[in-house]
Each structure stands twice: as structure tokens, then as C-alpha cells.
Amino acid sequence: MKQLLFSMFLISFLQLVCATEPPLYPYPAPEDITLEDITPAAMDNLRQPGYVPGMQPGEKVLIVSDRSVDPLTAEAFYLAAWRLGASQVDTIMLQGRLDVTDPTELVLEIFEKNPWPQWVWDAAAGYDRLVPLSFVNPVNLMDAVNVPGVGWKNKWAHETDTVFHMLWNTHQQRQRLAANKGYPGELVWALIRKGYNTMRTGRKFHLTDPNGTDVTWSLDEQAWERYNEMWGDIVNNHSPRLHLSDNPDMKGVFVSDHLHSGRIPTIELTIDKGRVVKVTGGGKMGDYLRTAFEQYKDVHYPHFPGPGVNWVEYAVWGFYPVPGYEPLPDIPDMAWSGKWWTYNIDLKAGIVHIAVGTTAGGYTAEFTRKHGYPVHHKDFVIYRPTLTVDGELIIDQGHLTALDDPEIRAIAAKYGDPDKLLKQRWHPDHDPRFK
């Protein structure tokens, strides 16, 4: 009996000693960047988030973080909310999916599934504002509703009257917050509106790059009318949705080796009449697409002109010259939120990405749950594009020509040297991961 008890004790002791403790943000973060260096940018983000109302004094704020997010970032948003007059600020720390590091698995397991337990959503419903530092994708996974006078809104946020801050488009790791310190908001929004106006008035688009991308498409008023009916007159760089046309006409070849979650083997997407008709290469992601396209070829998702999950949802480009919108240092075992914040740079000036799938920005979420179909939304990025719109050069080998526009430079001159403020600070040729 004593021998049995001793053996049980020894096994328990060894299990305790040998247990692998999940790391707390095991990624490079410059120690010389202090809390006071990054809090101003966090305050700016809470004040002017862009696509949802800015924070107001008296709000109750919930910050959700995880162990793959820089802890100083969470502290900066905590302090920023207090300085902006919050009545209560609480933080939830999740372990997060530290086991998921592969770029394709990150898309399938995190981007296309809800990574938060239900109790987090239940808790968040009691707050005025939810600030998700831990990556979550509300746009494609959660039901969208059209609110009269507002347009698109996340259904959960609408029903709970909680502002979903959607930080997944703002890149909030320490280096990025520090780099954005003091950057003029007027200049950022001038570039956003200029890019949006080009999309809104453009009809014929032609995209190429040195790796073999050569794609054309058009936008018609019908697609814009349907987009505005669903989303309202939202000013952003994901407008409109190509599948809202009765006859999508995108055709050509799109070549990429990057998802928002990291690098994959080169994938070649052959496109005709707005759908991907052939997938070449792509490693795990290529295998997944070929299987899914065949398996769901007869399923007709709402808001799409025909069956299948191989539709091109949109083709868009980034408007931001803001410092900090570049990949962070890569770590092979970087997980979940950490890796997503590293590579999700589609807002950066001159970068183009296309989305393939059938999410319609959350308008098909109910359909997928009801019928047991998966969410489909895959983003593929290119870094050296050349884009013309109605014959006008918009991006020249990765350089956004709007940065040279006299009107934009005049706005920049109000805040400093236009050459410095509008300089594209990161170029893929200078980063060995993007050679």
C-alpha cells in the first residue's frame, strides 16, 4: 500500500515538474518602448476608431487579451480608457490557442471559427465597449444586420448595445503603437477618402505584379447599390463586393505566397467570371481550397450569383502610409493573435489583397449555422502590385501614387515635412521574408 501511495505521489510530482508552462508573449518587444510611449496612440484609437463611434466619458470598457499579445499593449489600452473618462475598465486574459502556429491552420481554426468561449461574450454584453486585443473575427463569423440610418452592424453588438471596437484592423502591438504616436488623423482620413473615391467612381481595374499576377475586373452601379443597401455608405478599403453584380467579370491569374497569418508556398489562382476555377500549388491551403471547391460546388450561399464557395468577394488595396504598418519580427512558434498582428498589414499603402469565399461580411453566418456549412473566407496578399483604374496609375510597383498628390501633400504640410510624413517606410525588398 505504501509503495502504491509513493508511486502515485512520484507520478503527480513529476507531472507537476515536467508540465510545460504556456509562455507569456515570448516574442521580441523593445524594452526601450515605455507605457507612456504607446498610451497616446491607444487613446487616439479609442477616440477615433473609424468604423464605430469613438469612446465617450462614462463608458464601461472591457479589454480581452491573451498570452500571445504584448502585455504592455493591454496596459496601454487600459490606461487610455481611464484617461478618456471611463467609469469602469476591466481586462480578461485568455490563454489563447498557443498550439496553432501554422498560417493555414490559423485561418481555418481561428479566422473561420469563434476562438472565444461563450462566457466572454456573456460578460462583454454588460459593457458599453469591447476592445479585443485577443484576435477574433466578428465580421465574417457573426450575423450582420442592416440598421436603418446606420447600415451594416454586427448583430451581437446591436442587440447588446455594445460597441465592438474591432481592433483587428489597427495593428496594436507595442512597436506599432509607438510608431503611430502623434501621426495626424486628418492626413490618414484624407488618404482613406481619396482611395475610397477611386473605388467608388472607378469602372475598369487592371492588376499585375512581378510574380505573374494579371487580373482585370469591373465595378458597376448595380454592385454599389446593393452594397450600400447592405452596409450603408461606409468609407473603407473593402468596398464594394464583386459578387453583388449579377455578372461578375474578374478574370486572369492571381499569384501569392502570403495569407494575413503568414507565408505559404506560392499559390496560383486562375479566375474566370468572378470565381477561382483552378488552384495550383499553395501547400496546405491549396489542398484545402481544391477539396472545398469540389465538396461545396453545388451549395448556393445567399448574396452570391450562383453556387460554390470559390467566388472572389473583393479585390482591394491599402491607403495608409502610417508608420508601424509593416510586419513585425517573425518567430517560428508565434501563435494565434501574435502571428495575426504580425502579418495582417493589408491596410498599408500600396498593398493589394483579394478575398475568396462566401461570407458576405457576416450576411451568410446564419445560413452556415443553419445548414452546417463552413465559413469560407481566404485572403491572399501581394506586395509589389501595379494597379490602374480606368487607365490611371493608382499603384506603381507597390507605391501608392496618392502619396504624391498635391492635395494630400498640402494636408501633410500642415503637420510637418510631407516627404517624411508620406514616406513608405517599409518595402518588401528590404525584408528577407518577402524576397
GROMACS .gro file of C-alpha atoms in nm:
model
  435
    1MET     CA    1   0.000   0.000   0.000
    2LYS     CA    2   0.282   0.237   0.095
    3GLN     CA    3   0.459   0.152  -0.231
    4LEU     CA    4   0.142   0.235  -0.427
    5LEU     CA    5   0.095   0.568  -0.247
    6PHE     CA    6   0.460   0.658  -0.304
    7SER     CA    7   0.431   0.574  -0.676
    8MET     CA    8   0.120   0.789  -0.707
    9PHE     CA    9   0.294   1.078  -0.531
   10LEU     CA   10   0.602   1.044  -0.753
   11ILE     CA   11   0.391   1.044  -1.071
   12SER     CA   12   0.200   1.354  -0.957
   13PHE     CA   13   0.525   1.530  -0.863
   14LEU     CA   14   0.686   1.451  -1.198
   15GLN     CA   15   0.377   1.570  -1.384
   16LEU     CA   16   0.390   1.897  -1.193
   17VAL     CA   17   0.762   1.949  -1.250
   18CYS     CA   18   0.758   1.850  -1.616
   19ALA     CA   19   0.447   2.044  -1.712
   20THR     CA   20   0.515   2.293  -1.988
   21GLU     CA   21   0.400   2.637  -1.885
   22PRO     CA   22   0.248   2.842  -2.169
   23PRO     CA   23   0.478   3.137  -2.241
   24LEU     CA   24   0.366   3.492  -2.180
   25TYR     CA   25   0.427   3.689  -2.500
   26PRO     CA   26   0.757   3.515  -2.592
   27TYR     CA   27   0.824   3.749  -2.882
   28PRO     CA   28   1.063   4.042  -2.929
   29ALA     CA   29   0.932   4.368  -2.782
   30PRO     CA   30   1.178   4.658  -2.749
   31GLU     CA   31   1.226   4.732  -2.381
   32ASP     CA   32   1.305   5.096  -2.459
   33ILE     CA   33   0.941   5.150  -2.568
   34THR     CA   34   0.762   5.253  -2.250
   35LEU     CA   35   0.399   5.264  -2.148
   36GLU     CA   36   0.391   5.641  -2.193
   37ASP     CA   37   0.529   5.599  -2.546
   38ILE     CA   38   0.230   5.394  -2.659
   39THR     CA   39  -0.061   5.522  -2.450
   40PRO     CA   40  -0.123   5.832  -2.671
   41ALA     CA   41  -0.176   5.612  -2.979
   42ALA     CA   42  -0.409   5.386  -2.780
   43MET     CA   43  -0.606   5.695  -2.677
   44ASP     CA   44  -0.626   5.811  -3.039
   45ASN     CA   45  -0.756   5.471  -3.140
   46LEU     CA   46  -1.029   5.471  -2.875
   47ARG     CA   47  -1.125   5.828  -2.965
   48GLN     CA   48  -1.128   5.781  -3.343
   49PRO     CA   49  -1.165   5.411  -3.431
   50GLY     CA   50  -1.306   5.497  -3.774
   51TYR     CA   51  -1.584   5.246  -3.831
   52VAL     CA   52  -1.760   5.260  -3.493
   53PRO     CA   53  -1.837   5.551  -3.261
   54GLY     CA   54  -1.544   5.681  -3.058
   55MET     CA   55  -1.526   5.634  -2.684
   56GLN     CA   56  -1.720   5.873  -2.462
   57PRO     CA   57  -1.667   5.962  -2.092
   58GLY     CA   58  -1.859   5.739  -1.855
   59GLU     CA   59  -1.833   5.420  -2.061
   60LYS     CA   60  -1.772   5.077  -1.912
   61VAL     CA   61  -1.490   4.918  -2.112
   62LEU     CA   62  -1.388   4.552  -2.135
   63ILE     CA   63  -1.047   4.462  -2.280
   64VAL     CA   64  -0.995   4.098  -2.387
   65SER     CA   65  -0.632   3.993  -2.427
   66ASP     CA   66  -0.444   3.663  -2.444
   67ARG     CA   67  -0.099   3.521  -2.380
   68SER     CA   68   0.024   3.582  -2.735
   69VAL     CA   69  -0.039   3.958  -2.710
   70ASP     CA   70   0.220   4.201  -2.575
   71PRO     CA   71   0.109   4.266  -2.214
   72LEU     CA   72   0.220   4.630  -2.233
   73THR     CA   73  -0.032   4.679  -2.514
   74ALA     CA   74  -0.317   4.571  -2.288
   75GLU     CA   75  -0.189   4.806  -2.018
   76ALA     CA   76  -0.177   5.094  -2.266
   77PHE     CA   77  -0.541   5.048  -2.367
   78TYR     CA   78  -0.638   5.008  -2.002
   79LEU     CA   79  -0.468   5.337  -1.912
   80ALA     CA   80  -0.601   5.508  -2.226
   81ALA     CA   81  -0.961   5.418  -2.140
   82TRP     CA   82  -0.922   5.565  -1.791
   83ARG     CA   83  -0.768   5.883  -1.925
   84LEU     CA   84  -1.061   5.922  -2.164
   85GLY     CA   85  -1.303   5.914  -1.872
   86ALA     CA   86  -1.418   5.553  -1.850
   87SER     CA   87  -1.632   5.473  -1.547
   88GLN     CA   88  -1.501   5.115  -1.533
   89VAL     CA   89  -1.223   4.926  -1.715
   90ASP     CA   90  -1.178   4.550  -1.680
   91THR     CA   91  -0.944   4.308  -1.854
   92ILE     CA   92  -0.991   3.939  -1.935
   93MET     CA   93  -0.676   3.738  -2.005
   94LEU     CA   94  -0.733   3.426  -2.214
   95GLN     CA   95  -0.474   3.154  -2.262
   96GLY     CA   96  -0.543   3.165  -2.635
   97ARG     CA   97  -0.470   2.898  -2.892
   98LEU     CA   98  -0.096   2.882  -2.838
   99ASP     CA   99  -0.098   2.545  -3.013
  100VAL     CA  100  -0.192   2.698  -3.350
  101THR     CA  101   0.107   2.845  -3.536
  102ASP     CA  102   0.077   2.727  -3.898
  103PRO     CA  103  -0.060   3.007  -4.126
  104THR     CA  104  -0.320   2.784  -4.295
  105GLU     CA  105  -0.437   2.636  -3.964
  106LEU     CA  106  -0.462   2.987  -3.820
  107VAL     CA  107  -0.707   3.080  -4.095
  108LEU     CA  108  -0.913   2.763  -4.062
  109GLU     CA  109  -0.908   2.732  -3.682
  110ILE     CA  110  -0.913   3.096  -3.574
  111PHE     CA  111  -1.031   3.319  -3.855
  112GLU     CA  112  -1.319   3.089  -3.953
  113LYS     CA  113  -1.423   2.975  -3.606
  114ASN     CA  114  -1.510   3.157  -3.286
  115PRO     CA  115  -1.199   3.130  -3.066
  116TRP     CA  116  -1.360   3.286  -2.757
  117PRO     CA  117  -1.562   3.084  -2.505
  118GLN     CA  118  -1.925   3.187  -2.463
  119TRP     CA  119  -1.870   3.323  -2.112
  120VAL     CA  120  -1.651   3.600  -2.259
  121TRP     CA  121  -1.937   3.715  -2.484
  122ASP     CA  122  -2.180   3.692  -2.192
  123ALA     CA  123  -1.952   3.911  -1.981
  124ALA     CA  124  -1.891   4.158  -2.265
  125ALA     CA  125  -2.263   4.214  -2.310
  126GLY     CA  126  -2.263   4.406  -1.981
  127TYR     CA  127  -2.017   4.669  -2.108
  128ASP     CA  128  -2.050   4.973  -2.332
  129ARG     CA  129  -1.736   4.894  -2.533
  130LEU     CA  130  -1.550   4.571  -2.611
  131VAL     CA  131  -1.182   4.613  -2.705
  132PRO     CA  132  -1.047   4.280  -2.841
  133LEU     CA  133  -0.669   4.261  -2.826
  134SER     CA  134  -0.709   3.885  -2.845
  135PHE     CA  135  -0.782   3.819  -3.210
  136VAL     CA  136  -1.143   3.750  -3.302
  137ASN     CA  137  -1.317   3.785  -3.637
  138PRO     CA  138  -1.667   3.928  -3.587
  139VAL     CA  139  -1.723   4.041  -3.945
  140ASN     CA  140  -1.742   3.701  -4.111
  141LEU     CA  141  -1.838   3.478  -3.818
  142MET     CA  142  -2.119   3.673  -3.657
  143ASP     CA  143  -2.452   3.775  -3.806
  144ALA     CA  144  -2.469   4.109  -3.985
  145VAL     CA  145  -2.781   4.325  -3.971
  146ASN     CA  146  -2.877   4.637  -4.161
  147VAL     CA  147  -2.977   4.907  -3.915
  148PRO     CA  148  -3.188   5.188  -4.064
  149GLY     CA  149  -2.984   5.506  -4.086
  150VAL     CA  150  -2.665   5.321  -3.991
  151GLY     CA  151  -2.615   5.039  -4.239
  152TRP     CA  152  -2.411   4.727  -4.158
  153LYS     CA  153  -2.375   4.637  -3.793
  154ASN     CA  154  -2.267   4.331  -3.605
  155LYS     CA  155  -2.586   4.168  -3.473
  156TRP     CA  156  -2.439   4.084  -3.133
  157ALA     CA  157  -2.320   4.443  -3.087
  158HIS     CA  158  -2.657   4.577  -3.198
  159GLU     CA  159  -2.860   4.355  -2.965
  160THR     CA  160  -2.638   4.410  -2.662
  161ASP     CA  161  -2.584   4.780  -2.737
  162THR     CA  162  -2.210   4.722  -2.704
  163VAL     CA  163  -1.958   4.896  -2.930
  164PHE     CA  164  -1.743   4.624  -3.085
  165HIS     CA  165  -1.417   4.812  -3.131
  166MET     CA  166  -1.279   4.573  -3.397
  167LEU     CA  167  -0.912   4.633  -3.325
  168TRP     CA  168  -0.814   4.358  -3.567
  169ASN     CA  169  -0.767   4.629  -3.831
  170THR     CA  170  -0.542   4.855  -3.625
  171HIS     CA  171  -0.228   4.652  -3.552
  172GLN     CA  172  -0.178   4.733  -3.189
  173GLN     CA  173   0.144   4.564  -3.085
  174ARG     CA  174   0.394   4.778  -2.898
  175GLN     CA  175   0.610   4.880  -3.194
  176ARG     CA  176   0.310   4.986  -3.399
  177LEU     CA  177   0.153   5.194  -3.125
  178ALA     CA  178   0.485   5.369  -3.064
  179ALA     CA  179   0.533   5.435  -3.436
  180ASN     CA  180   0.185   5.586  -3.468
  181LYS     CA  181   0.241   5.834  -3.186
  182GLY     CA  182   0.127   6.178  -3.300
  183TYR     CA  183   0.053   6.086  -3.663
  184PRO     CA  184  -0.212   6.331  -3.792
  185GLY     CA  185  -0.557   6.175  -3.817
  186GLU     CA  186  -0.666   6.432  -4.078
  187LEU     CA  187  -0.398   6.303  -4.314
  188VAL     CA  188  -0.495   5.939  -4.261
  189TRP     CA  189  -0.861   6.009  -4.336
  190ALA     CA  190  -0.776   6.220  -4.640
  191LEU     CA  191  -0.594   5.920  -4.790
  192ILE     CA  192  -0.876   5.683  -4.696
  193ARG     CA  193  -1.135   5.905  -4.863
  194LYS     CA  194  -0.921   5.951  -5.172
  195GLY     CA  195  -0.878   5.578  -5.210
  196TYR     CA  196  -1.246   5.515  -5.146
  197ASN     CA  197  -1.346   5.775  -5.406
  198THR     CA  198  -1.123   5.600  -5.660
  199MET     CA  199  -1.304   5.273  -5.587
  200ARG     CA  200  -1.644   5.440  -5.593
  201THR     CA  201  -1.601   5.609  -5.931
  202GLY     CA  202  -1.377   5.350  -6.097
  203ARG     CA  203  -1.515   5.108  -6.351
  204LYS     CA  204  -1.224   4.919  -6.509
  205PHE     CA  205  -0.943   4.774  -6.293
  206HIS     CA  206  -0.619   4.606  -6.401
  207LEU     CA  207  -0.379   4.447  -6.152
  208THR     CA  208  -0.033   4.299  -6.222
  209ASP     CA  209   0.281   4.212  -6.028
  210PRO     CA  210   0.631   4.068  -6.099
  211ASN     CA  211   0.530   3.718  -5.983
  212GLY     CA  212   0.276   3.667  -6.259
  213THR     CA  213  -0.042   3.827  -6.128
  214ASP     CA  214  -0.250   3.966  -6.415
  215VAL     CA  215  -0.616   4.024  -6.333
  216THR     CA  216  -0.888   4.253  -6.467
  217TRP     CA  217  -1.234   4.330  -6.331
  218SER     CA  218  -1.503   4.593  -6.343
  219LEU     CA  219  -1.745   4.753  -6.099
  220ASP     CA  220  -2.093   4.861  -6.196
  221GLU     CA  221  -2.353   5.076  -6.028
  222GLN     CA  222  -2.566   4.771  -5.954
  223ALA     CA  223  -2.298   4.627  -5.728
  224TRP     CA  224  -2.260   4.960  -5.548
  225GLU     CA  225  -2.636   4.998  -5.496
  226ARG     CA  226  -2.660   4.653  -5.342
  227TYR     CA  227  -2.351   4.716  -5.132
  228ASN     CA  228  -2.493   5.041  -4.994
  229GLU     CA  229  -2.824   4.869  -4.917
  230MET     CA  230  -2.638   4.613  -4.705
  231TRP     CA  231  -2.354   4.812  -4.550
  232GLY     CA  232  -2.464   5.172  -4.582
  233ASP     CA  233  -2.230   5.436  -4.721
  234ILE     CA  234  -1.932   5.307  -4.524
  235VAL     CA  235  -1.598   5.466  -4.619
  236ASN     CA  236  -1.334   5.193  -4.614
  237ASN     CA  237  -1.095   4.999  -4.833
  238HIS     CA  238  -1.308   4.682  -4.856
  239SER     CA  239  -1.575   4.828  -5.085
  240PRO     CA  240  -1.779   4.706  -5.256
  241ARG     CA  241  -1.830   4.330  -5.302
  242LEU     CA  242  -1.771   4.199  -5.652
  243HIS     CA  243  -2.020   3.915  -5.610
  244LEU     CA  244  -2.306   4.162  -5.575
  245SER     CA  245  -2.303   4.209  -5.951
  246ASP     CA  246  -2.532   3.978  -6.148
  247ASN     CA  247  -2.242   3.903  -6.380
  248PRO     CA  248  -1.902   3.927  -6.204
  249ASP     CA  249  -1.632   3.955  -6.469
  250MET     CA  250  -1.299   3.923  -6.288
  251LYS     CA  251  -1.060   3.711  -6.491
  252GLY     CA  252  -0.690   3.630  -6.504
  253VAL     CA  253  -0.430   3.486  -6.266
  254PHE     CA  254  -0.353   3.593  -5.909
  255VAL     CA  255  -0.024   3.471  -5.759
  256SER     CA  256   0.052   3.500  -5.385
  257ASP     CA  257   0.260   3.342  -5.112
  258HIS     CA  258   0.110   3.521  -4.812
  259LEU     CA  259  -0.205   3.499  -4.604
  260HIS     CA  260  -0.282   3.751  -4.331
  261SER     CA  261  -0.148   3.489  -4.093
  262GLY     CA  262   0.187   3.432  -4.262
  263ARG     CA  263   0.372   3.282  -4.555
  264ILE     CA  264   0.258   2.978  -4.752
  265PRO     CA  265   0.403   2.800  -5.059
  266THR     CA  266   0.326   3.001  -5.373
  267ILE     CA  267  -0.035   2.962  -5.481
  268GLU     CA  268  -0.172   3.044  -5.826
  269LEU     CA  269  -0.544   3.121  -5.854
  270THR     CA  270  -0.689   3.112  -6.205
  271ILE     CA  271  -1.003   3.327  -6.213
  272ASP     CA  272  -1.285   3.345  -6.464
  273LYS     CA  273  -1.622   3.521  -6.439
  274GLY     CA  274  -1.555   3.616  -6.078
  275ARG     CA  275  -1.466   3.269  -5.949
  276VAL     CA  276  -1.148   3.074  -5.889
  277VAL     CA  277  -1.164   2.792  -6.145
  278LYS     CA  278  -0.820   2.641  -6.082
  279VAL     CA  279  -0.582   2.629  -5.785
  280THR     CA  280  -0.215   2.547  -5.844
  281GLY     CA  281   0.032   2.490  -5.558
  282GLY     CA  282  -0.029   2.656  -5.223
  283GLY     CA  283   0.071   2.371  -4.991
  284LYS     CA  284  -0.190   2.301  -4.723
  285MET     CA  285  -0.401   2.599  -4.825
  286GLY     CA  286  -0.403   2.486  -5.187
  287ASP     CA  287  -0.511   2.136  -5.083
  288TYR     CA  288  -0.789   2.279  -4.869
  289LEU     CA  289  -0.921   2.502  -5.146
  290ARG     CA  290  -0.924   2.226  -5.406
  291THR     CA  291  -1.115   1.996  -5.169
  292ALA     CA  292  -1.362   2.262  -5.052
  293PHE     CA  293  -1.434   2.390  -5.401
  294GLU     CA  294  -1.529   2.039  -5.511
  295GLN     CA  295  -1.720   1.947  -5.194
  296TYR     CA  296  -1.940   2.259  -5.191
  297LYS     CA  297  -1.970   2.325  -5.563
  298ASP     CA  298  -2.349   2.280  -5.555
  299VAL     CA  299  -2.420   2.486  -5.241
  300HIS     CA  300  -2.565   2.830  -5.312
  301TYR     CA  301  -2.484   3.080  -5.036
  302PRO     CA  302  -2.709   3.389  -5.002
  303HIS     CA  303  -2.596   3.711  -5.175
  304PHE     CA  304  -2.392   3.523  -5.437
  305PRO     CA  305  -2.489   3.493  -5.804
  306GLY     CA  306  -2.450   3.114  -5.816
  307PRO     CA  307  -2.347   2.801  -5.625
  308GLY     CA  308  -1.999   2.725  -5.497
  309VAL     CA  309  -1.756   2.872  -5.243
  310ASN     CA  310  -1.495   2.981  -5.497
  311TRP     CA  311  -1.621   3.336  -5.554
  312VAL     CA  312  -1.389   3.637  -5.537
  313GLU     CA  313  -1.554   3.856  -5.273
  314TYR     CA  314  -1.339   4.164  -5.325
  315ALA     CA  315  -1.007   4.295  -5.455
  316VAL     CA  316  -0.880   4.595  -5.258
  317TRP     CA  317  -0.572   4.797  -5.170
  318GLY     CA  318  -0.428   4.976  -4.867
  319PHE     CA  319  -0.431   5.353  -4.820
  320TYR     CA  320  -0.218   5.403  -4.505
  321PRO     CA  321   0.137   5.542  -4.505
  322VAL     CA  322   0.123   5.543  -4.125
  323PRO     CA  323   0.447   5.424  -3.962
  324GLY     CA  324   0.412   5.087  -3.796
  325TYR     CA  325   0.202   4.929  -4.071
  326GLU     CA  326   0.460   4.669  -4.157
  327PRO     CA  327   0.528   4.311  -4.047
  328LEU     CA  328   0.672   4.266  -3.701
  329PRO     CA  329   0.973   4.039  -3.640
  330ASP     CA  330   0.883   3.679  -3.715
  331ILE     CA  331   0.913   3.398  -3.461
  332PRO     CA  332   0.865   3.040  -3.589
  333ASP     CA  333   0.641   2.937  -3.300
  334MET     CA  334   0.446   3.261  -3.283
  335ALA     CA  335   0.085   3.173  -3.211
  336TRP     CA  336  -0.267   3.293  -3.268
  337SER     CA  337  -0.306   3.668  -3.205
  338GLY     CA  338   0.068   3.730  -3.214
  339LYS     CA  339   0.111   3.593  -3.565
  340TRP     CA  340  -0.206   3.759  -3.691
  341TRP     CA  341  -0.093   4.102  -3.575
  342THR     CA  342   0.246   4.041  -3.735
  343TYR     CA  343   0.124   3.977  -4.088
  344ASN     CA  344  -0.214   4.146  -4.118
  345ILE     CA  345  -0.094   4.459  -4.298
  346ASP     CA  346  -0.349   4.486  -4.577
  347LEU     CA  347  -0.426   4.849  -4.488
  348LYS     CA  348  -0.069   4.959  -4.562
  349ALA     CA  349  -0.034   5.191  -4.860
  350GLY     CA  350   0.021   5.007  -5.186
  351ILE     CA  351  -0.055   4.652  -5.069
  352VAL     CA  352  -0.329   4.459  -5.252
  353HIS     CA  353  -0.524   4.156  -5.139
  354ILE     CA  354  -0.817   3.958  -5.269
  355ALA     CA  355  -1.067   3.755  -5.069
  356VAL     CA  356  -1.206   3.425  -5.193
  357GLY     CA  357  -1.513   3.277  -5.028
  358THR     CA  358  -1.878   3.326  -4.937
  359THR     CA  359  -1.905   3.520  -4.612
  360ALA     CA  360  -2.054   3.844  -4.748
  361GLY     CA  361  -1.927   4.016  -4.436
  362GLY     CA  362  -2.146   3.818  -4.196
  363TYR     CA  363  -2.460   3.813  -4.408
  364THR     CA  364  -2.420   3.437  -4.462
  365ALA     CA  365  -2.334   3.348  -4.099
  366GLU     CA  366  -2.690   3.238  -4.014
  367PHE     CA  367  -2.705   3.028  -4.331
  368THR     CA  368  -2.383   2.843  -4.243
  369ARG     CA  369  -2.504   2.761  -3.890
  370LYS     CA  370  -2.850   2.653  -4.004
  371HIS     CA  371  -2.720   2.409  -4.265
  372GLY     CA  372  -2.394   2.306  -4.102
  373TYR     CA  373  -2.180   2.456  -4.378
  374PRO     CA  374  -1.839   2.606  -4.302
  375VAL     CA  375  -1.750   2.973  -4.323
  376HIS     CA  376  -1.535   3.038  -4.628
  377HIS     CA  377  -1.311   3.345  -4.644
  378LYS     CA  378  -0.946   3.333  -4.754
  379ASP     CA  379  -0.733   3.646  -4.805
  380PHE     CA  380  -0.430   3.638  -5.035
  381VAL     CA  381  -0.182   3.927  -5.033
  382ILE     CA  382   0.067   4.072  -5.284
  383TYR     CA  383   0.330   4.334  -5.201
  384ARG     CA  384   0.462   4.470  -5.534
  385PRO     CA  385   0.142   4.536  -5.728
  386THR     CA  386   0.078   4.773  -6.014
  387LEU     CA  387  -0.284   4.882  -6.038
  388THR     CA  388  -0.462   5.102  -6.288
  389VAL     CA  389  -0.820   5.223  -6.256
  390ASP     CA  390  -0.981   5.346  -6.577
  391GLY     CA  391  -0.629   5.380  -6.719
  392GLU     CA  392  -0.498   5.592  -6.428
  393LEU     CA  393  -0.197   5.459  -6.238
  394ILE     CA  394  -0.303   5.410  -5.874
  395ILE     CA  395  -0.023   5.183  -5.750
  396ASP     CA  396   0.316   5.169  -5.919
  397GLN     CA  397   0.513   4.856  -5.816
  398GLY     CA  398   0.389   4.887  -5.460
  399HIS     CA  399   0.398   5.268  -5.441
  400LEU     CA  400   0.062   5.434  -5.377
  401THR     CA  401   0.055   5.733  -5.613
  402ALA     CA  402  -0.192   5.919  -5.388
  403LEU     CA  403   0.106   5.990  -5.162
  404ASP     CA  404   0.236   6.223  -5.436
  405ASP     CA  405  -0.097   6.403  -5.485
  406PRO     CA  406  -0.066   6.784  -5.431
  407GLU     CA  407  -0.384   6.794  -5.222
  408ILE     CA  408  -0.258   6.518  -4.992
  409ARG     CA  409   0.086   6.679  -4.963
  410ALA     CA  410  -0.074   7.013  -4.872
  411ILE     CA  411  -0.256   6.848  -4.583
  412ALA     CA  412   0.067   6.680  -4.471
  413ALA     CA  413   0.248   7.016  -4.481
  414LYS     CA  414   0.016   7.144  -4.207
  415TYR     CA  415   0.176   6.893  -3.968
  416GLY     CA  416   0.538   6.874  -4.081
  417ASP     CA  417   0.760   6.770  -4.369
  418PRO     CA  418   0.539   6.596  -4.632
  419ASP     CA  419   0.833   6.386  -4.752
  420LYS     CA  420   0.871   6.237  -4.404
  421LEU     CA  421   0.502   6.200  -4.325
  422LEU     CA  422   0.418   6.038  -4.658
  423LYS     CA  423   0.726   5.820  -4.694
  424GLN     CA  424   0.652   5.448  -4.737
  425ARG     CA  425   0.881   5.323  -4.462
  426TRP     CA  426   0.868   4.952  -4.533
  427HIS     CA  427   0.933   4.782  -4.865
  428PRO     CA  428   0.926   4.406  -4.923
  429ASP     CA  429   1.265   4.418  -5.098
  430HIS     CA  430   1.421   4.516  -4.765
  431ASP     CA  431   1.268   4.221  -4.577
  432PRO     CA  432   1.412   3.874  -4.648
  433ARG     CA  433   1.073   3.713  -4.574
  434PHE     CA  434   0.926   3.885  -4.879
  435LYS     CA  435   1.203   3.837  -5.137
   0.00000   0.00000   0.00000
